PDB file of C-alpha atoms in Angstrom:
ATOM      1  CA  UNK A   1     177.211 322.968 224.039  1.00  0.00           C
ATOM      2  CA  UNK A   2     177.570 319.268 224.240  1.00  0.00           C
ATOM      3  CA  UNK A   3     177.615 316.918 227.225  1.00  0.00           C
ATOM      4  CA  UNK A   4     178.403 318.092 230.598  1.00  0.00           C
ATOM      5  CA  UNK A   5     181.242 315.680 231.664  1.00  0.00           C
ATOM      6  CA  UNK A   6     181.933 316.325 235.253  1.00  0.00           C
ATOM      7  CA  UNK A   7     180.912 314.833 238.775  1.00  0.00           C
ATOM      8  CA  UNK A   8     181.893 318.159 240.458  1.00  0.00           C
ATOM      9  CA  UNK A   9     178.918 320.686 241.305  1.00  0.00           C
ATOM     10  CA  UNK A  10     178.513 323.164 238.376  1.00  0.00           C
ATOM     11  CA  UNK A  11     179.309 326.527 240.214  1.00  0.00           C
ATOM     12  CA  UNK A  12     177.061 329.648 239.861  1.00  0.00           C
ATOM     13  CA  UNK A  13     180.376 331.585 239.298  1.00  0.00           C
ATOM     14  CA  UNK A  14     181.395 329.161 236.390  1.00  0.00           C
ATOM     15  CA  UNK A  15     182.566 331.063 233.106  1.00  0.00           C
ATOM     16  CA  UNK A  16     181.340 334.359 233.887  1.00  0.00           C
ATOM     17  CA  UNK A  17     183.577 335.653 236.323  1.00  0.00           C
ATOM     18  CA  UNK A  18     186.361 335.451 234.242  1.00  0.00           C
ATOM     19  CA  UNK A  19     184.559 336.647 231.147  1.00  0.00           C
ATOM     20  CA  UNK A  20     183.660 339.578 233.067  1.00  0.00           C
ATOM     21  CA  UNK A  21     186.482 340.332 234.707  1.00  0.00           C
ATOM     22  CA  UNK A  22     187.979 342.992 232.638  1.00  0.00           C
ATOM     23  CA  UNK A  23     184.273 344.608 232.077  1.00  0.00           C
ATOM     24  CA  UNK A  24     183.229 346.584 235.097  1.00  0.00           C
ATOM     25  CA  UNK A  25     179.571 346.740 233.459  1.00  0.00           C
ATOM     26  CA  UNK A  26     179.122 342.821 233.538  1.00  0.00           C
ATOM     27  CA  UNK A  27     181.307 342.262 236.682  1.00  0.00           C
ATOM     28  CA  UNK A  28     178.669 344.631 238.570  1.00  0.00           C
ATOM     29  CA  UNK A  29     175.674 342.876 236.984  1.00  0.00           C
ATOM     30  CA  UNK A  30     177.517 339.656 238.388  1.00  0.00           C
ATOM     31  CA  UNK A  31     178.067 340.864 241.571  1.00  0.00           C
ATOM     32  CA  UNK A  32     174.374 341.812 242.186  1.00  0.00           C
ATOM     33  CA  UNK A  33     173.074 338.648 240.919  1.00  0.00           C
ATOM     34  CA  UNK A  34     175.815 336.317 242.602  1.00  0.00           C
ATOM     35  CA  UNK A  35     174.859 338.377 246.015  1.00  0.00           C
ATOM     36  CA  UNK A  36     171.259 337.346 245.512  1.00  0.00           C
ATOM     37  CA  UNK A  37     171.414 333.841 244.749  1.00  0.00           C
ATOM     38  CA  UNK A  38     173.792 333.196 247.147  1.00  0.00           C
ATOM     39  CA  UNK A  39     172.513 335.273 250.211  1.00  0.00           C
ATOM     40  CA  UNK A  40     168.799 333.100 249.448  1.00  0.00           C
ATOM     41  CA  UNK A  41     170.910 329.890 249.102  1.00  0.00           C
ATOM     42  CA  UNK A  42     172.696 330.416 252.095  1.00  0.00           C
ATOM     43  CA  UNK A  43     169.440 331.193 254.099  1.00  0.00           C
ATOM     44  CA  UNK A  44     167.806 328.162 252.974  1.00  0.00           C
ATOM     45  CA  UNK A  45     170.690 326.168 254.042  1.00  0.00           C
ATOM     46  CA  UNK A  46     170.598 327.662 257.571  1.00  0.00           C
ATOM     47  CA  UNK A  47     166.918 327.017 257.753  1.00  0.00           C
ATOM     48  CA  UNK A  48     167.126 323.560 256.693  1.00  0.00           C
ATOM     49  CA  UNK A  49     169.801 322.854 259.179  1.00  0.00           C
ATOM     50  CA  UNK A  50     168.616 324.501 262.030  1.00  0.00           C
ATOM     51  CA  UNK A  51     166.833 322.763 265.235  1.00  0.00           C
ATOM     52  CA  UNK A  52     163.838 324.824 264.696  1.00  0.00           C
ATOM     53  CA  UNK A  53     163.394 323.761 261.020  1.00  0.00           C
ATOM     54  CA  UNK A  54     163.880 320.141 261.457  1.00  0.00           C
ATOM     55  CA  UNK A  55     160.882 318.297 260.136  1.00  0.00           C
ATOM     56  CA  UNK A  56     158.831 321.320 259.540  1.00  0.00           C
ATOM     57  CA  UNK A  57     156.054 320.576 256.814  1.00  0.00           C
ATOM     58  CA  UNK A  58     155.648 324.166 255.735  1.00  0.00           C
ATOM     59  CA  UNK A  59     159.718 324.416 255.038  1.00  0.00           C
ATOM     60  CA  UNK A  60     159.231 324.210 251.324  1.00  0.00           C
ATOM     61  CA  UNK A  61     156.757 327.111 251.318  1.00  0.00           C
ATOM     62  CA  UNK A  62     158.454 329.032 254.079  1.00  0.00           C
ATOM     63  CA  UNK A  63     161.579 329.207 252.143  1.00  0.00           C
ATOM     64  CA  UNK A  64     161.290 329.636 248.648  1.00  0.00           C
ATOM     65  CA  UNK A  65     164.255 328.594 246.401  1.00  0.00           C
ATOM     66  CA  UNK A  66     165.455 330.726 243.461  1.00  0.00           C
ATOM     67  CA  UNK A  67     165.921 328.534 240.048  1.00  0.00           C
ATOM     68  CA  UNK A  68     168.967 330.025 238.093  1.00  0.00           C
ATOM     69  CA  UNK A  69     170.053 329.048 234.809  1.00  0.00           C
ATOM     70  CA  UNK A  70     173.714 329.568 234.729  1.00  0.00           C
ATOM     71  CA  UNK A  71     173.862 327.677 231.548  1.00  0.00           C
ATOM     72  CA  UNK A  72     171.703 330.086 229.714  1.00  0.00           C
ATOM     73  CA  UNK A  73     173.575 333.204 231.333  1.00  0.00           C
ATOM     74  CA  UNK A  74     176.914 331.829 230.466  1.00  0.00           C
ATOM     75  CA  UNK A  75     175.860 331.253 226.607  1.00  0.00           C
ATOM     76  CA  UNK A  76     174.539 334.624 226.330  1.00  0.00           C
ATOM     77  CA  UNK A  77     177.712 335.947 227.664  1.00  0.00           C
ATOM     78  CA  UNK A  78     179.869 333.809 225.478  1.00  0.00           C
ATOM     79  CA  UNK A  79     177.965 335.107 222.346  1.00  0.00           C
ATOM     80  CA  UNK A  80     178.119 338.328 223.291  1.00  0.00           C
ATOM     81  CA  UNK A  81     181.671 338.304 223.977  1.00  0.00           C
ATOM     82  CA  UNK A  82     182.211 337.034 220.166  1.00  0.00           C
ATOM     83  CA  UNK A  83     179.588 339.333 218.877  1.00  0.00           C
ATOM     84  CA  UNK A  84     181.475 342.423 220.290  1.00  0.00           C
ATOM     85  CA  UNK A  85     184.605 341.016 218.901  1.00  0.00           C
ATOM     86  CA  UNK A  86     186.339 341.305 222.600  1.00  0.00           C
ATOM     87  CA  UNK A  87     189.902 342.354 221.924  1.00  0.00           C
ATOM     88  CA  UNK A  88     191.151 339.785 224.912  1.00  0.00           C
ATOM     89  CA  UNK A  89     192.173 336.872 222.743  1.00  0.00           C
ATOM     90  CA  UNK A  90     191.561 334.340 225.944  1.00  0.00           C
ATOM     91  CA  UNK A  91     187.872 335.479 226.360  1.00  0.00           C
ATOM     92  CA  UNK A  92     186.869 335.005 222.724  1.00  0.00           C
ATOM     93  CA  UNK A  93     188.892 331.588 222.964  1.00  0.00           C
ATOM     94  CA  UNK A  94     187.215 330.395 226.014  1.00  0.00           C
ATOM     95  CA  UNK A  95     183.935 331.424 224.559  1.00  0.00           C
ATOM     96  CA  UNK A  96     184.556 329.570 221.434  1.00  0.00           C
ATOM     97  CA  UNK A  97     185.292 326.493 223.668  1.00  0.00           C
ATOM     98  CA  UNK A  98     182.312 327.011 225.876  1.00  0.00           C
ATOM     99  CA  UNK A  99     179.970 327.086 222.875  1.00  0.00           C
ATOM    100  CA  UNK A 100     181.506 324.399 221.216  1.00  0.00           C
ATOM    101  CA  UNK A 101     182.164 326.506 218.238  1.00  0.00           C
ATOM    102  CA  UNK A 102     185.141 327.156 216.121  1.00  0.00           C
ATOM    103  CA  UNK A 103     187.139 324.710 218.262  1.00  0.00           C
ATOM    104  CA  UNK A 104     190.207 324.414 216.307  1.00  0.00           C
ATOM    105  CA  UNK A 105     190.380 328.485 215.749  1.00  0.00           C
ATOM    106  CA  UNK A 106     190.073 328.679 219.722  1.00  0.00           C
ATOM    107  CA  UNK A 107     193.054 326.269 220.188  1.00  0.00           C
ATOM    108  CA  UNK A 108     195.137 328.140 217.659  1.00  0.00           C
ATOM    109  CA  UNK A 109     194.044 331.633 219.573  1.00  0.00           C
ATOM    110  CA  UNK A 110     195.413 329.963 222.999  1.00  0.00           C
ATOM    111  CA  UNK A 111     198.712 328.843 221.337  1.00  0.00           C
ATOM    112  CA  UNK A 112     199.089 332.229 219.703  1.00  0.00           C
ATOM    113  CA  UNK A 113     198.340 334.066 222.842  1.00  0.00           C
ATOM    114  CA  UNK A 114     201.241 331.933 224.548  1.00  0.00           C
ATOM    115  CA  UNK A 115     203.733 332.741 221.919  1.00  0.00           C
ATOM    116  CA  UNK A 116     202.912 336.436 221.949  1.00  0.00           C
ATOM    117  CA  UNK A 117     203.315 336.632 225.618  1.00  0.00           C
ATOM    118  CA  UNK A 118     207.008 335.012 225.447  1.00  0.00           C
ATOM    119  CA  UNK A 119     207.605 338.260 222.983  1.00  0.00           C
ATOM    120  CA  UNK A 120     210.106 336.370 220.756  1.00  0.00           C
ATOM    121  CA  UNK A 121     211.371 334.172 223.605  1.00  0.00           C
ATOM    122  CA  UNK A 122     212.363 330.628 222.718  1.00  0.00           C
ATOM    123  CA  UNK A 123     211.808 329.264 226.081  1.00  0.00           C
ATOM    124  CA  UNK A 124     209.465 330.018 228.729  1.00  0.00           C
ATOM    125  CA  UNK A 125     211.577 330.481 231.962  1.00  0.00           C
ATOM    126  CA  UNK A 126     210.017 330.651 235.643  1.00  0.00           C
ATOM    127  CA  UNK A 127     210.640 334.657 235.622  1.00  0.00           C
ATOM    128  CA  UNK A 128     208.807 335.037 232.412  1.00  0.00           C
ATOM    129  CA  UNK A 129     205.841 333.137 233.458  1.00  0.00           C
ATOM    130  CA  UNK A 130     205.839 335.078 236.506  1.00  0.00           C
ATOM    131  CA  UNK A 131     205.989 338.725 234.855  1.00  0.00           C
ATOM    132  CA  UNK A 132     203.843 337.918 231.687  1.00  0.00           C
ATOM    133  CA  UNK A 133     201.356 335.407 232.850  1.00  0.00           C
ATOM    134  CA  UNK A 134     200.490 336.173 236.623  1.00  0.00           C
ATOM    135  CA  UNK A 135     197.393 338.683 235.716  1.00  0.00           C
ATOM    136  CA  UNK A 136     196.039 335.860 233.589  1.00  0.00           C
ATOM    137  CA  UNK A 137     196.979 332.771 235.404  1.00  0.00           C
ATOM    138  CA  UNK A 138     193.287 332.634 236.507  1.00  0.00           C
ATOM    139  CA  UNK A 139     191.787 332.272 233.114  1.00  0.00           C
ATOM    140  CA  UNK A 140     194.588 329.666 231.811  1.00  0.00           C
ATOM    141  CA  UNK A 141     193.931 327.585 235.034  1.00  0.00           C
ATOM    142  CA  UNK A 142     189.959 327.915 234.083  1.00  0.00           C
ATOM    143  CA  UNK A 143     190.366 326.836 230.697  1.00  0.00           C
ATOM    144  CA  UNK A 144     192.348 324.135 231.332  1.00  0.00           C
ATOM    145  CA  UNK A 145     189.891 322.881 234.301  1.00  0.00           C
ATOM    146  CA  UNK A 146     187.029 323.068 232.068  1.00  0.00           C
ATOM    147  CA  UNK A 147     188.245 321.555 228.684  1.00  0.00           C
ATOM    148  CA  UNK A 148     191.302 319.532 229.397  1.00  0.00           C
ATOM    149  CA  UNK A 149     190.941 315.791 227.916  1.00  0.00           C
ATOM    150  CA  UNK A 150     191.840 314.152 231.225  1.00  0.00           C
ATOM    151  CA  UNK A 151     189.336 315.496 233.651  1.00  0.00           C
ATOM    152  CA  UNK A 152     187.991 318.429 232.060  1.00  0.00           C
ATOM    153  CA  UNK A 153     184.049 319.355 232.405  1.00  0.00           C
ATOM    154  CA  UNK A 154     184.004 319.236 228.587  1.00  0.00           C
ATOM    155  CA  UNK A 155     186.500 317.100 227.524  1.00  0.00           C
ATOM    156  CA  UNK A 156     187.391 316.987 223.880  1.00  0.00           C
ATOM    157  CA  UNK A 157     188.178 320.406 223.136  1.00  0.00           C
ATOM    158  CA  UNK A 158     191.577 321.163 223.921  1.00  0.00           C
ATOM    159  CA  UNK A 159     194.047 319.936 221.297  1.00  0.00           C
ATOM    160  CA  UNK A 160     197.306 317.748 222.505  1.00  0.00           C
ATOM    161  CA  UNK A 161     199.422 320.468 221.245  1.00  0.00           C
ATOM    162  CA  UNK A 162     197.287 323.156 223.245  1.00  0.00           C
ATOM    163  CA  UNK A 163     197.381 320.915 226.639  1.00  0.00           C
ATOM    164  CA  UNK A 164     201.065 320.877 226.128  1.00  0.00           C
ATOM    165  CA  UNK A 165     201.459 324.648 226.247  1.00  0.00           C
ATOM    166  CA  UNK A 166     199.275 324.594 229.605  1.00  0.00           C
ATOM    167  CA  UNK A 167     201.504 321.839 230.934  1.00  0.00           C
ATOM    168  CA  UNK A 168     204.644 323.795 230.204  1.00  0.00           C
ATOM    169  CA  UNK A 169     203.009 327.093 231.563  1.00  0.00           C
ATOM    170  CA  UNK A 170     201.766 325.298 234.830  1.00  0.00           C
ATOM    171  CA  UNK A 171     205.279 323.905 235.286  1.00  0.00           C
ATOM    172  CA  UNK A 172     207.198 327.147 234.781  1.00  0.00           C
ATOM    173  CA  UNK A 173     204.553 329.083 236.974  1.00  0.00           C
ATOM    174  CA  UNK A 174     204.711 326.626 239.868  1.00  0.00           C
ATOM    175  CA  UNK A 175     208.308 326.753 239.873  1.00  0.00           C
ATOM    176  CA  UNK A 176     208.349 330.652 240.357  1.00  0.00           C
ATOM    177  CA  UNK A 177     205.957 330.786 242.853  1.00  0.00           C
ATOM    178  CA  UNK A 178     205.787 327.434 244.839  1.00  0.00           C
ATOM    179  CA  UNK A 179     207.819 326.193 247.889  1.00  0.00           C
ATOM    180  CA  UNK A 180     206.740 323.532 250.618  1.00  0.00           C
ATOM    181  CA  UNK A 181     207.809 325.834 253.361  1.00  0.00           C
ATOM    182  CA  UNK A 182     205.329 328.565 252.295  1.00  0.00           C
ATOM    183  CA  UNK A 183     202.474 326.141 252.498  1.00  0.00           C
ATOM    184  CA  UNK A 184     203.293 325.477 256.345  1.00  0.00           C
ATOM    185  CA  UNK A 185     200.551 326.083 259.157  1.00  0.00           C
ATOM    186  CA  UNK A 186     202.361 329.084 260.626  1.00  0.00           C
ATOM    187  CA  UNK A 187     201.676 331.143 257.347  1.00  0.00           C
ATOM    188  CA  UNK A 188     198.220 330.620 257.224  1.00  0.00           C
ATOM    189  CA  UNK A 189     197.451 334.340 257.737  1.00  0.00           C
ATOM    190  CA  UNK A 190     200.817 335.440 255.826  1.00  0.00           C
ATOM    191  CA  UNK A 191     200.123 337.733 253.306  1.00  0.00           C
ATOM    192  CA  UNK A 192     203.187 338.194 250.697  1.00  0.00           C
ATOM    193  CA  UNK A 193     202.810 341.466 248.813  1.00  0.00           C
ATOM    194  CA  UNK A 194     198.944 341.983 249.160  1.00  0.00           C
ATOM    195  CA  UNK A 195     196.024 339.542 249.475  1.00  0.00           C
ATOM    196  CA  UNK A 196     195.054 339.401 245.795  1.00  0.00           C
ATOM    197  CA  UNK A 197     198.606 338.756 244.811  1.00  0.00           C
ATOM    198  CA  UNK A 198     199.090 336.254 247.254  1.00  0.00           C
ATOM    199  CA  UNK A 199     196.020 334.354 246.178  1.00  0.00           C
ATOM    200  CA  UNK A 200     197.297 334.875 242.366  1.00  0.00           C
ATOM    201  CA  UNK A 201     200.619 333.745 243.131  1.00  0.00           C
ATOM    202  CA  UNK A 202     199.791 330.698 245.230  1.00  0.00           C
ATOM    203  CA  UNK A 203     196.190 329.268 244.462  1.00  0.00           C
ATOM    204  CA  UNK A 204     197.097 329.529 240.680  1.00  0.00           C
ATOM    205  CA  UNK A 205     200.196 327.325 241.662  1.00  0.00           C
ATOM    206  CA  UNK A 206     198.138 324.882 243.835  1.00  0.00           C
ATOM    207  CA  UNK A 207     195.644 324.354 240.824  1.00  0.00           C
ATOM    208  CA  UNK A 208     198.423 323.997 238.281  1.00  0.00           C
ATOM    209  CA  UNK A 209     200.573 321.720 240.469  1.00  0.00           C
ATOM    210  CA  UNK A 210     197.627 319.323 240.961  1.00  0.00           C
ATOM    211  CA  UNK A 211     196.916 319.173 237.250  1.00  0.00           C
ATOM    212  CA  UNK A 212     200.560 318.237 236.779  1.00  0.00           C
ATOM    213  CA  UNK A 213     200.851 315.793 239.509  1.00  0.00           C
ATOM    214  CA  UNK A 214     198.443 313.607 237.315  1.00  0.00           C
ATOM    215  CA  UNK A 215     200.867 313.652 234.548  1.00  0.00           C
ATOM    216  CA  UNK A 216     203.899 311.111 234.380  1.00  0.00           C
ATOM    217  CA  UNK A 217     206.335 313.557 233.044  1.00  0.00           C
ATOM    218  CA  UNK A 218     205.788 315.925 235.540  1.00  0.00           C
ATOM    219  CA  UNK A 219     204.640 314.182 238.792  1.00  0.00           C
ATOM    220  CA  UNK A 220     207.981 313.382 240.453  1.00  0.00           C
ATOM    221  CA  UNK A 221     209.880 316.665 238.947  1.00  0.00           C
ATOM    222  CA  UNK A 222     211.376 318.381 241.425  1.00  0.00           C
ATOM    223  CA  UNK A 223     210.990 322.333 242.181  1.00  0.00           C
ATOM    224  CA  UNK A 224     213.264 324.719 243.549  1.00  0.00           C
ATOM    225  CA  UNK A 225     213.335 323.488 247.008  1.00  0.00           C
ATOM    226  CA  UNK A 226     214.003 319.917 245.688  1.00  0.00           C
ATOM    227  CA  UNK A 227     210.528 318.642 246.513  1.00  0.00           C
ATOM    228  CA  UNK A 228     208.416 316.871 243.666  1.00  0.00           C
ATOM    229  CA  UNK A 229     205.142 318.130 242.137  1.00  0.00           C
ATOM    230  CA  UNK A 230     203.296 315.586 244.116  1.00  0.00           C
ATOM    231  CA  UNK A 231     204.621 316.526 247.395  1.00  0.00           C
ATOM    232  CA  UNK A 232     203.868 320.318 246.490  1.00  0.00           C
ATOM    233  CA  UNK A 233     200.258 319.698 245.694  1.00  0.00           C
ATOM    234  CA  UNK A 234     199.807 317.964 248.930  1.00  0.00           C
ATOM    235  CA  UNK A 235     201.015 320.556 251.057  1.00  0.00           C
ATOM    236  CA  UNK A 236     199.143 323.293 249.517  1.00  0.00           C
ATOM    237  CA  UNK A 237     195.864 320.914 249.675  1.00  0.00           C
ATOM    238  CA  UNK A 238     196.362 321.055 253.481  1.00  0.00           C
ATOM    239  CA  UNK A 239     197.353 324.892 253.377  1.00  0.00           C
ATOM    240  CA  UNK A 240     193.825 325.950 251.494  1.00  0.00           C
ATOM    241  CA  UNK A 241     191.791 323.662 253.853  1.00  0.00           C
ATOM    242  CA  UNK A 242     193.317 325.457 256.591  1.00  0.00           C
ATOM    243  CA  UNK A 243     192.944 328.660 254.817  1.00  0.00           C
ATOM    244  CA  UNK A 244     189.129 328.260 254.237  1.00  0.00           C
ATOM    245  CA  UNK A 245     188.244 327.328 257.897  1.00  0.00           C
ATOM    246  CA  UNK A 246     190.517 330.234 259.222  1.00  0.00           C
ATOM    247  CA  UNK A 247     189.059 332.797 257.083  1.00  0.00           C
ATOM    248  CA  UNK A 248     185.187 332.226 257.999  1.00  0.00           C
ATOM    249  CA  UNK A 249     186.228 331.781 261.684  1.00  0.00           C
ATOM    250  CA  UNK A 250     188.585 334.711 261.918  1.00  0.00           C
ATOM    251  CA  UNK A 251     187.161 337.837 259.560  1.00  0.00           C
ATOM    252  CA  UNK A 252     187.439 337.253 255.819  1.00  0.00           C
ATOM    253  CA  UNK A 253     189.580 339.015 253.542  1.00  0.00           C
ATOM    254  CA  UNK A 254     192.161 341.287 255.054  1.00  0.00           C
ATOM    255  CA  UNK A 255     192.006 343.659 251.603  1.00  0.00           C
ATOM    256  CA  UNK A 256     188.298 345.661 252.393  1.00  0.00           C
ATOM    257  CA  UNK A 257     186.796 348.989 251.028  1.00  0.00           C
ATOM    258  CA  UNK A 258     188.363 348.654 247.979  1.00  0.00           C
ATOM    259  CA  UNK A 259     186.633 349.174 244.666  1.00  0.00           C
ATOM    260  CA  UNK A 260     188.815 346.653 242.982  1.00  0.00           C
ATOM    261  CA  UNK A 261     190.690 343.952 244.694  1.00  0.00           C
ATOM    262  CA  UNK A 262     187.678 341.771 245.046  1.00  0.00           C
ATOM    263  CA  UNK A 263     187.693 340.903 241.453  1.00  0.00           C
ATOM    264  CA  UNK A 264     191.210 339.572 241.596  1.00  0.00           C
ATOM    265  CA  UNK A 265     190.659 337.849 244.857  1.00  0.00           C
ATOM    266  CA  UNK A 266     187.253 336.048 244.215  1.00  0.00           C
ATOM    267  CA  UNK A 267     188.063 334.182 240.907  1.00  0.00           C
ATOM    268  CA  UNK A 268     190.557 332.466 242.485  1.00  0.00           C
ATOM    269  CA  UNK A 269     188.386 331.199 245.049  1.00  0.00           C
ATOM    270  CA  UNK A 270     185.988 330.228 242.534  1.00  0.00           C
ATOM    271  CA  UNK A 271     188.643 328.105 240.847  1.00  0.00           C
ATOM    272  CA  UNK A 272     189.484 326.258 243.734  1.00  0.00           C
ATOM    273  CA  UNK A 273     185.632 325.628 244.439  1.00  0.00           C
ATOM    274  CA  UNK A 274     185.610 324.226 241.046  1.00  0.00           C
ATOM    275  CA  UNK A 275     188.776 322.582 239.988  1.00  0.00           C
ATOM    276  CA  UNK A 276     190.470 321.334 243.268  1.00  0.00           C
ATOM    277  CA  UNK A 277     190.927 317.631 243.350  1.00  0.00           C
ATOM    278  CA  UNK A 278     190.000 317.500 246.767  1.00  0.00           C
ATOM    279  CA  UNK A 279     185.907 317.475 247.322  1.00  0.00           C
ATOM    280  CA  UNK A 280     186.586 318.986 251.010  1.00  0.00           C
ATOM    281  CA  UNK A 281     188.371 321.966 249.331  1.00  0.00           C
ATOM    282  CA  UNK A 282     185.708 322.279 246.787  1.00  0.00           C
ATOM    283  CA  UNK A 283     183.280 322.265 249.565  1.00  0.00           C
ATOM    284  CA  UNK A 284     184.899 324.662 251.984  1.00  0.00           C
ATOM    285  CA  UNK A 285     185.670 327.061 249.322  1.00  0.00           C
ATOM    286  CA  UNK A 286     182.154 327.126 248.178  1.00  0.00           C
ATOM    287  CA  UNK A 287     181.013 327.470 251.547  1.00  0.00           C
ATOM    288  CA  UNK A 288     183.468 330.427 252.110  1.00  0.00           C
ATOM    289  CA  UNK A 289     182.015 332.207 248.943  1.00  0.00           C
ATOM    290  CA  UNK A 290     178.772 332.023 250.056  1.00  0.00           C
ATOM    291  CA  UNK A 291     179.612 333.609 253.443  1.00  0.00           C
ATOM    292  CA  UNK A 292     181.622 336.218 251.462  1.00  0.00           C
ATOM    293  CA  UNK A 293     178.538 337.132 249.165  1.00  0.00           C
TER     294      UNK A 293
END
């Protein structure tokens, strides 16, 4: 796989949540495994931090740990995706990048997918970004977060031409979705459309804007409310800090008792837990996921 080049914690939900998103069998397996691992981890956390547990010499034996080899699980899932000739091109490309295999082909697949979604249009517009990329955006964000040259977990696997595609997409998507007003405190519990759509629209914009805020060509560009990329990223950072606190305190997700919505909402939280620049947001989103599981 190569060197794991990241100071951020390696999430339990890393590659697998996206590779399995469209495959119900894998997704159900992941849900069961994730629920088991997270519940044990949360139990241990509360046990270790409770007054009665403090200083207990038997703590280690009273609260057994579950060791989960996420690297091996992700490797197996990536290999299986390639062996099955999965027809979702981004899944194949992500699997190759993860395994550090056929990197040139993976980059070409990403660029081809981008051009295919443009559907013959020469220029990506915010409207096309919204219509064509929304349901895949979590995966575009995740691939970039894991493999980009600047601060990816595994740097050196995205070619400059491929990164330029991501940057253009991030700009157009954020331009279509983000306004600083929507990140205001009064909208902490406001849901536009439905909850999973709200997260797809806005958390993906947030992470896209954070990525762009580190690029000189984009950082000071102004969006449709005449505010800069940096200003938007800062506003969404504050919003998602409040978001995590309010969900834990007041009732978690609004969309409940659905057989499908969770698999569209949870990966957005996973991406923020893994890729947000702010260590506080990463911690809050990780804890929110623990409570959700």
